[in-house]
Coordinates of C-alpha atoms and ligand atoms in Angstrom, one line a residue:
X82 CA -8.0 59.5 -14.4
X83 CA -8.4 58.2 -17.9
X84 CA -6.7 58.7 -21.3
X85 CA -7.9 57.7 -24.7
X86 CA -5.0 56.8 -27.1
X87 CA -6.7 57.4 -30.5
X88 CA -6.0 55.4 -33.6
X89 CA -2.6 53.8 -32.8
X90 CA -1.2 51.0 -34.7
X91 CA -1.3 48.0 -32.4
X92 CA 1.3 45.4 -33.4
X93 CA -0.4 42.7 -35.5
X94 CA -3.9 44.0 -34.6
X95 CA -4.2 47.0 -36.8
X96 CA -5.5 50.4 -35.9
X97 CA -7.5 50.8 -32.7
X98 CA -8.2 53.1 -29.8
X99 CA -7.0 52.2 -26.3
X100 CA -8.7 53.5 -23.2
X101 CA -6.5 53.7 -20.2
X102 CA -8.1 54.1 -16.8
X103 CA -6.6 54.1 -13.3
X104 CA -3.2 52.9 -14.5
X105 CA -4.5 50.0 -16.6
X106 CA -5.8 49.3 -20.0
X107 CA -9.5 49.4 -19.8
X108 CA -10.8 48.8 -23.3
X109 CA -9.5 48.4 -26.9
X110 CA -11.7 49.0 -30.0
X111 CA -13.4 51.9 -31.7
X112 CA -14.1 54.1 -28.7
X113 CA -15.2 57.6 -27.9
X114 CA -13.6 59.5 -25.0
X115 CA -15.5 59.3 -21.8
X116 CA -16.2 62.6 -20.0
X117 CA -13.1 64.0 -18.5
X118 CA -10.7 61.8 -20.4
X119 CA -7.7 63.2 -22.1
X120 CA -7.2 62.2 -25.7
X121 CA -3.8 61.5 -27.3
X122 CA -3.9 61.6 -31.1
X123 CA -1.9 58.5 -32.2
X124 CA -2.6 58.7 -35.9
X125 CA 0.4 57.1 -37.7
X126 CA 2.0 56.0 -34.5
X127 CA 2.9 52.6 -33.3
X128 CA 2.0 51.5 -29.8
X129 CA 4.7 49.4 -28.1
X130 CA 4.8 47.8 -24.7
X131 CA 7.0 50.2 -22.6
X132 CA 10.6 49.5 -23.1
X133 CA 12.6 47.8 -20.3
X134 CA 16.3 48.2 -19.8
X135 CA 18.3 45.4 -18.2
X136 CA 21.4 47.5 -17.8
X137 CA 21.4 51.1 -16.7
X138 CA 24.1 53.0 -14.7
X139 CA 22.2 55.6 -12.8
X140 CA 25.3 56.7 -10.8
X141 CA 23.3 57.5 -7.7
X142 CA 24.4 57.2 -4.9
X143 CA 27.9 58.6 -5.3
X144 CA 28.4 60.1 -8.8
X145 CA 25.5 62.6 -8.9
X146 CA 27.8 64.8 -11.0
X147 CA 27.4 62.3 -13.9
X148 CA 23.7 61.3 -13.5
X149 CA 21.0 61.0 -10.8
X150 CA 18.1 58.7 -10.5
X151 CA 15.9 61.6 -11.5
X152 CA 17.9 62.6 -14.6
X153 CA 18.6 59.0 -15.6
X154 CA 14.9 58.0 -15.4
X155 CA 14.0 61.2 -17.3
X156 CA 16.4 60.1 -20.1
X157 CA 14.8 56.6 -19.8
X158 CA 11.3 58.0 -20.3
X159 CA 12.4 60.1 -23.3
X160 CA 13.8 56.9 -24.8
X161 CA 10.5 55.1 -24.3
X162 CA 11.4 53.1 -21.2
X163 CA 9.0 52.4 -18.4
X164 CA 11.4 50.3 -16.3
X165 CA 15.2 50.3 -15.9
X166 CA 17.4 47.9 -13.9
X167 CA 20.0 50.0 -12.0
X168 CA 23.5 48.5 -12.0
X169 CA 25.2 48.0 -8.7
X170 CA 28.5 49.9 -9.3
X171 CA 27.5 53.0 -7.4
X172 CA 29.3 54.5 -4.4
X173 CA 28.6 52.9 -2.0
X174 CA 28.1 49.7 -4.0
X175 CA 24.6 48.3 -4.0
X176 CA 25.6 45.2 -2.0
X177 CA 23.3 45.5 0.9
X178 CA 19.5 45.8 1.5
X179 CA 20.0 49.4 2.6
X180 CA 21.5 50.6 -0.6
X181 CA 19.1 48.8 -3.0
X182 CA 16.1 50.1 -1.0
X183 CA 17.5 53.6 -1.2
X184 CA 17.9 53.3 -5.0
X185 CA 14.3 52.0 -5.4
X186 CA 13.0 54.8 -3.2
X187 CA 14.7 57.4 -5.3
X188 CA 13.1 55.9 -8.3
X189 CA 9.7 56.0 -6.8
X190 CA 10.2 59.6 -5.7
X191 CA 11.4 60.6 -9.3
X192 CA 8.4 59.0 -10.9
X193 CA 9.6 58.7 -14.5
X194 CA 10.2 55.0 -14.7
X195 CA 10.2 52.0 -12.4
X196 CA 13.7 51.5 -11.0
X197 CA 14.6 47.9 -10.2
X198 CA 17.9 47.8 -8.4
X199 CA 20.4 45.1 -9.4
X200 CA 22.4 43.8 -6.4
X201 CA 26.2 43.2 -6.4
X202 CA 27.3 39.6 -6.5
X203 CA 30.3 40.2 -4.3
X204 CA 31.0 42.6 -1.5
X205 CA 32.2 45.9 -2.9
X206 CA 32.5 44.3 -6.3
X207 CA 35.8 42.9 -5.1
X208 CA 35.1 39.4 -6.4
X209 CA 36.1 37.8 -3.2
X210 CA 33.1 37.2 -0.9
X211 CA 29.4 36.8 -1.8
X212 CA 27.3 39.9 -0.9
X213 CA 24.1 39.5 1.1
X214 CA 22.1 38.2 -1.9
X215 CA 19.3 36.8 0.2
X216 CA 18.9 39.9 2.2
X217 CA 18.7 42.0 -1.0
X218 CA 16.2 39.5 -2.4
X219 CA 14.0 39.7 0.7
X220 CA 14.2 43.5 1.0
X221 CA 11.5 45.9 -0.1
X222 CA 13.5 46.3 -3.3
X223 CA 12.9 42.6 -4.2
X224 CA 16.2 42.2 -6.0
X225 CA 16.2 39.4 -8.6
X226 CA 19.2 40.2 -10.7
X227 CA 22.8 40.3 -9.3
X228 CA 25.8 41.6 -11.1
X229 CA 29.3 42.9 -10.5
X230 CA 29.1 44.7 -13.8
X231 CA 32.1 46.8 -14.5
X232 CA 33.9 43.8 -13.2
X233 CA 33.7 40.1 -14.1
X234 CA 32.9 37.5 -11.5
X235 CA 36.1 35.8 -12.6
X236 CA 36.7 33.4 -9.6
X237 CA 34.9 30.2 -10.8
X238 CA 34.2 29.1 -7.2
X239 CA 32.5 32.4 -6.4
X240 CA 30.5 32.2 -9.6
X241 CA 29.4 28.7 -8.8
X242 CA 28.3 29.7 -5.3
X243 CA 26.4 32.7 -6.7
X244 CA 24.6 30.5 -9.3
X245 CA 23.7 28.0 -6.6
X246 CA 22.5 30.6 -4.1
X247 CA 20.2 32.5 -6.5
X248 CA 18.7 29.3 -7.8
X249 CA 16.9 28.9 -4.4
X250 CA 14.8 31.9 -5.0
X251 CA 14.6 32.2 -8.8
X252 CA 17.3 34.9 -9.0
X253 CA 19.7 35.5 -11.9
X254 CA 23.4 36.3 -12.2
X255 CA 24.2 38.8 -14.9
X256 CA 27.8 38.3 -15.9
X257 CA 30.1 41.0 -17.3
X258 CA 32.2 38.5 -19.2
X259 CA 35.8 39.5 -19.2
X260 CA 38.7 37.4 -18.2
X261 CA 40.8 40.0 -16.4
X262 CA 44.2 38.4 -17.0
X263 CA 43.5 38.7 -20.8
X264 CA 42.5 42.4 -20.6
X265 CA 45.1 43.9 -18.3
X266 CA 45.9 47.4 -19.7
X267 CA 43.5 47.0 -22.6
X268 CA 42.2 50.1 -24.3
X269 CA 40.3 48.9 -27.3
X270 CA 39.4 45.8 -29.3
X271 CA 42.5 43.7 -30.2
X272 CA 42.9 43.6 -33.9
X273 CA 44.1 45.4 -37.0
X274 CA 43.1 48.8 -35.7
X275 CA 44.7 48.5 -32.3
X276 CA 47.9 47.3 -34.0
X277 CA 47.8 50.3 -36.3
X278 CA 47.1 52.8 -33.5
X279 CA 49.5 51.2 -31.0
X280 CA 46.8 50.8 -28.3
X281 CA 46.8 47.7 -26.1
X282 CA 44.1 45.3 -27.2
X283 CA 41.1 43.7 -25.5
X284 CA 41.0 40.3 -27.2
X285 CA 37.6 38.8 -28.0
X286 CA 38.6 35.6 -26.4
X287 CA 38.6 37.3 -23.0
X288 CA 34.8 37.5 -23.3
X289 CA 34.3 34.2 -25.0
X290 CA 36.4 32.2 -22.5
X291 CA 34.2 33.4 -19.6
X292 CA 30.9 32.9 -21.5
X293 CA 31.9 29.3 -22.3
X294 CA 33.0 28.7 -18.7
X295 CA 29.8 30.1 -17.3
X296 CA 27.6 28.2 -19.7
X297 CA 29.2 25.0 -18.4
X298 CA 28.9 26.2 -14.7
X299 CA 25.2 27.1 -15.1
X300 CA 24.5 23.8 -16.8
X301 CA 26.4 21.9 -14.1
X302 CA 24.6 23.7 -11.3
X303 CA 21.2 23.7 -13.0
X304 CA 20.8 27.5 -12.7
X305 CA 20.1 30.2 -15.2
X306 CA 22.7 32.7 -16.3
X307 CA 22.6 36.0 -18.2
X308 CA 25.4 37.6 -20.2
X309 CA 25.6 41.4 -20.3
X310 CA 26.6 43.3 -23.4
X311 CA 27.9 40.5 -25.6
X312 CA 30.1 41.8 -28.3
X313 CA 31.7 39.1 -30.5
X314 CA 30.6 36.7 -33.2
X315 CA 32.1 33.8 -31.4
X316 CA 30.1 34.6 -28.2
X317 CA 27.0 34.4 -30.3
X318 CA 28.0 30.9 -31.5
X319 CA 28.7 29.7 -27.9
X320 CA 25.2 31.0 -26.8
X321 CA 23.5 29.5 -29.8
X322 CA 25.0 26.1 -29.0
X323 CA 24.2 26.3 -25.3
X324 CA 20.6 27.2 -26.1
X325 CA 20.3 24.3 -28.5
X326 CA 21.5 22.0 -25.7
X327 CA 18.8 23.4 -23.4
X328 CA 21.0 25.4 -21.1
X329 CA 19.0 28.2 -19.4
X330 CA 21.0 31.1 -20.8
X331 CA 20.0 34.6 -21.9
X332 CA 22.1 37.4 -23.5
X333 CA 21.8 41.1 -24.1
X334 CA 23.4 43.2 -26.8
X335 CA 24.0 47.0 -26.6
X336 CA 23.0 49.4 -29.4
X337 CA 26.5 50.6 -29.8
X338 CA 27.7 47.1 -30.6
X339 CA 25.0 46.8 -33.2
X340 CA 26.2 50.0 -35.0
X341 CA 29.7 51.1 -34.3
X342 CA 33.1 49.4 -34.9
X343 CA 36.7 49.8 -33.6
X344 CA 37.4 52.0 -36.7
X345 CA 35.9 54.8 -34.5
X346 CA 39.1 54.7 -32.4
X347 CA 40.9 56.3 -35.3
X348 CA 39.5 59.6 -34.0
X349 CA 41.1 59.0 -30.6
X350 CA 37.9 60.5 -29.2
X351 CA 37.2 58.8 -25.8
X352 CA 33.5 59.0 -26.4
X353 CA 34.1 55.7 -28.3
X354 CA 35.9 54.0 -25.4
X355 CA 33.6 51.4 -23.9
X356 CA 33.9 48.1 -22.1
X357 CA 33.5 45.6 -23.8
X358 CA 35.1 47.6 -26.7
X359 CA 33.6 48.3 -30.1
X360 CA 34.5 45.3 -32.3
X361 CA 34.6 44.7 -36.1
X362 CA 32.1 44.7 -38.9
X363 CA 32.0 40.9 -38.7
X364 CA 31.0 41.1 -35.1
X365 CA 28.3 43.7 -35.8
X366 CA 26.8 41.6 -38.5
X367 CA 26.8 38.5 -36.3
X368 CA 25.1 40.4 -33.4
X369 CA 22.5 41.9 -35.7
X370 CA 21.6 38.5 -37.1
X371 CA 21.5 37.0 -33.7
X372 CA 19.2 39.7 -32.4
X373 CA 16.9 39.2 -35.4
X374 CA 16.9 35.5 -34.8
X375 CA 16.5 35.6 -31.0
X376 CA 19.8 33.9 -30.1
X377 CA 20.4 37.3 -28.4
X378 CA 17.3 37.8 -26.2
X379 CA 17.3 41.5 -25.5
X380 CA 18.7 44.9 -26.2
X381 CA 20.2 46.5 -23.1
X382 CA 21.6 50.0 -23.1
X383 CA 24.6 49.8 -20.7
X384 CA 23.8 53.6 -20.3
X385 CA 27.0 54.8 -18.8
X386 CA 27.0 58.5 -18.2
X387 CA 30.3 60.1 -17.3
X388 CA 31.2 63.6 -16.1
X389 CA 33.3 65.8 -18.4
X390 CA 36.5 65.3 -16.4
X391 CA 36.2 61.5 -17.0
X392 CA 35.7 61.8 -20.8
X393 CA 37.2 65.0 -22.0
X394 CA 40.7 63.8 -21.6
X395 CA 43.1 61.6 -23.5
X396 CA 41.9 58.1 -24.5
X397 CA 44.0 56.1 -21.9
X398 CA 42.8 58.3 -19.0
X399 CA 39.1 58.2 -20.0
X400 CA 36.6 56.0 -18.3
X401 CA 34.8 53.4 -20.5
X402 CA 31.1 53.9 -21.3
X403 CA 28.6 55.8 -23.3
X404 CA 25.0 57.1 -23.0
X405 CA 22.3 54.8 -24.4
X406 CA 18.8 55.4 -23.1
X407 CA 17.6 58.1 -25.5
X408 CA 19.0 56.5 -28.6
X409 CA 18.5 52.8 -28.0
X410 CA 15.2 52.4 -29.8
X411 CA 16.3 54.3 -32.9
X412 CA 19.4 52.2 -33.2
X413 CA 17.6 48.9 -32.5
X414 CA 15.2 49.7 -35.3
X415 CA 18.0 50.6 -37.6
X416 CA 19.9 47.4 -36.8
X417 CA 16.8 45.3 -37.5
X418 CA 16.3 46.8 -41.0
X419 CA 14.9 50.3 -40.5
X420 CA 11.4 51.6 -39.7
X421 CA 9.8 50.4 -43.0
X422 CA 11.4 46.9 -43.1
X423 CA 12.0 45.9 -39.5
X424 CA 9.6 43.5 -37.8
X425 CA 8.1 45.7 -35.1
X426 CA 7.0 42.6 -33.2
X427 CA 10.6 41.6 -32.9
X428 CA 11.4 45.2 -31.8
X429 CA 8.8 44.8 -29.0
X430 CA 10.1 41.4 -28.0
X431 CA 13.8 42.4 -27.7
X432 CA 13.3 45.8 -26.1
X433 CA 10.3 45.1 -23.8
X434 CA 8.8 41.7 -23.4
X435 CA 12.0 39.6 -23.2
X436 CA 13.9 42.0 -20.8
X437 CA 10.7 42.2 -18.6
X438 CA 10.7 38.4 -18.4
X439 CA 14.4 38.2 -17.7
X440 CA 14.2 40.8 -14.9
X441 CA 11.0 39.2 -13.5
X442 CA 9.0 42.4 -13.9
X443 CA 5.4 41.1 -14.5
X444 CA 3.8 44.5 -14.8
X445 CA 6.1 45.4 -17.7
X446 CA 6.6 44.0 -21.2
X447 CA 2.9 43.5 -21.7
X448 CA 1.1 44.3 -24.9
X449 CA -2.0 46.4 -24.4
X450 CA -4.8 44.2 -23.3
X451 CA -7.7 44.9 -20.9
X452 CA -6.5 44.6 -17.4
X453 CA -2.8 45.0 -18.1
X454 CA -0.8 47.8 -16.5
X455 CA -0.6 50.7 -19.0
X456 CA 3.1 50.8 -19.4
X457 CA 3.2 51.9 -23.0
X458 CA 5.2 53.8 -25.6
X459 CA 4.0 55.6 -28.7
X460 CA 6.6 55.7 -31.5
X461 CA 6.5 57.7 -34.8
X462 CA 8.1 55.4 -37.4
X463 CA 8.2 58.1 -40.0
X464 CA 10.1 60.8 -38.2
X465 CA 13.8 61.0 -37.8
X466 CA 15.9 63.2 -35.5
X467 CA 19.4 64.5 -35.0
X468 CA 21.3 63.8 -31.8
X469 CA 22.3 67.0 -30.0
X470 CA 24.1 66.1 -26.8
X471 CA 23.0 69.3 -25.0
X472 CA 19.4 68.5 -25.7
X473 CA 19.5 65.1 -24.1
X474 CA 17.8 64.7 -20.7
X475 CA 20.8 62.9 -19.2
X476 CA 23.0 64.9 -17.0
X477 CA 26.0 63.8 -19.1
X478 CA 26.7 64.3 -22.7
X479 CA 28.9 61.3 -23.7
X480 CA 26.8 60.1 -26.6
X481 CA 28.8 58.6 -29.5
X482 CA 26.0 59.6 -31.9
X483 CA 26.3 63.4 -31.7
X484 CA 25.2 64.9 -35.0
X485 CA 23.9 61.7 -36.4
X486 CA 20.4 61.5 -37.9
X487 CA 18.6 58.5 -36.4
X488 CA 15.3 57.0 -37.4
X489 CA 12.0 57.0 -35.3
X490 CA 11.0 59.2 -32.4
X491 CA 9.4 58.5 -29.1
X492 CA 6.2 60.6 -29.0
X493 CA 4.8 59.5 -25.7
X494 CA 5.6 57.2 -22.8
X495 CA 3.0 56.1 -20.2
X496 CA 3.9 54.7 -16.8
X497 CA 0.9 53.0 -15.3
X498 CA -1.3 55.3 -17.5
X499 CA 0.4 58.5 -16.5
X500 CA 2.3 60.3 -19.4
X501 CA 6.0 60.8 -18.6
X502 CA 6.6 62.0 -22.1
X503 CA 4.0 63.7 -24.4
X504 CA 4.6 65.2 -27.9
X505 CA 8.2 64.0 -27.6
X506 CA 8.8 66.1 -24.5
X507 CA 9.2 65.2 -20.8
X508 CA 6.1 65.9 -18.7
X509 CA 7.8 67.9 -16.0
X510 CA 5.1 67.5 -13.4
X511 CA 5.0 64.0 -12.0
X512 CA 3.1 63.6 -8.8
Ligands
LIG28 O1 31.8 50.7 -20.6 C1 31.4 50.4 -19.5 N1 31.0 51.3 -18.6 N2 31.3 49.1 -19.2 C2 31.0 48.6 -18.0 O2 31.0 47.5 -17.8 C3 30.8 49.6 -16.9 C4 30.3 50.9 -17.4 C5 30.4 52.0 -16.3 O3 30.0 51.8 -15.2 O4 30.8 53.1 -16.7
LIG29 ZN1 29.7 45.7 -18.1

């Protein structure tokens, strides 16, 4: 099976044709389609390495009313993703080889994106005893990232043990940084808006205190550490300083923290409730600058689908989290200056190459070059779109961007050479 991608803009290399054969890039140049090849007209489109998400809640097993591996990876493909890392807070929790293998198998059966399970750090995400990290790493799912996301690994002794353990096989702990004693009962960012609305606040220092502690722990143990969804200006400074000292630390930022602020809570619409919460203009500006600069390594969606009964209720009763997969690229481009002015190579680095490196996914995050797996995304930089929740591929509709016009569209996504999205639409038949 071969496909000729005709006349795409290849980052830094100008316009070229890319021939994909048997799942890999075969040739790049001025090419004519071989007999039997399909041709995809990529005139005016940018060819990116397929996007990689470090932080996706697929909700299966256990909450198939909110999302399934199939619908979540369909949303991923529509967003330009070729690989997603599935968070461990499913029911049952992904804390054994059996559950991570099941999630990986569901991903293969769906066929829309590679699904790399993340294993829990602690049994049942309870923060007390280490889960079977080695068994998950040795399993067919080859787990490399471990996270209790949704919860912080707040016991410093457990965190130390986890960092020491994964170091032996090149694994990574991804920390949801939240000192739980500082966020008890919290509903939104602590600041002027929470005071005005009378909602209990989630202080930024609850994140920063854990990030600072874990930088020190990782440095002491000589392990690497990754921070999920960082959300404050001060966290950026702690990470900047840690990197300058040579600590092996990486961090991700979510699209919503690059665009929205706690002012959105004035609506009392729970679609804006998320953990960590939306912060202030100052934080948004610091995160954008850190993303452009590389202090923040990657954009990760924290795609958190929720069923209507968990969101269409009053703010305090609603679960935190928002959809992300289908809007992440648009918002990243907007946050990096817009389709005309952003550096597309930085877009590729933060949404694809860096997350693929962090997740140890060598087949992903590779620019098209002969021999590389053809995990690729074609983007139209000149077309914008309006977010209509009911038109999203996700099973849930809790997007905070409903009705917003966003820049750039994903025209095609190729997973090992096979189109999962063409002409901006899902290819329904996957074999
Ligand atoms: O807002 C959030 N939602 N933050 C998390 O850490 C977990 C996630 C979820 O699972 O819904
Ligand atoms: Zn989290």
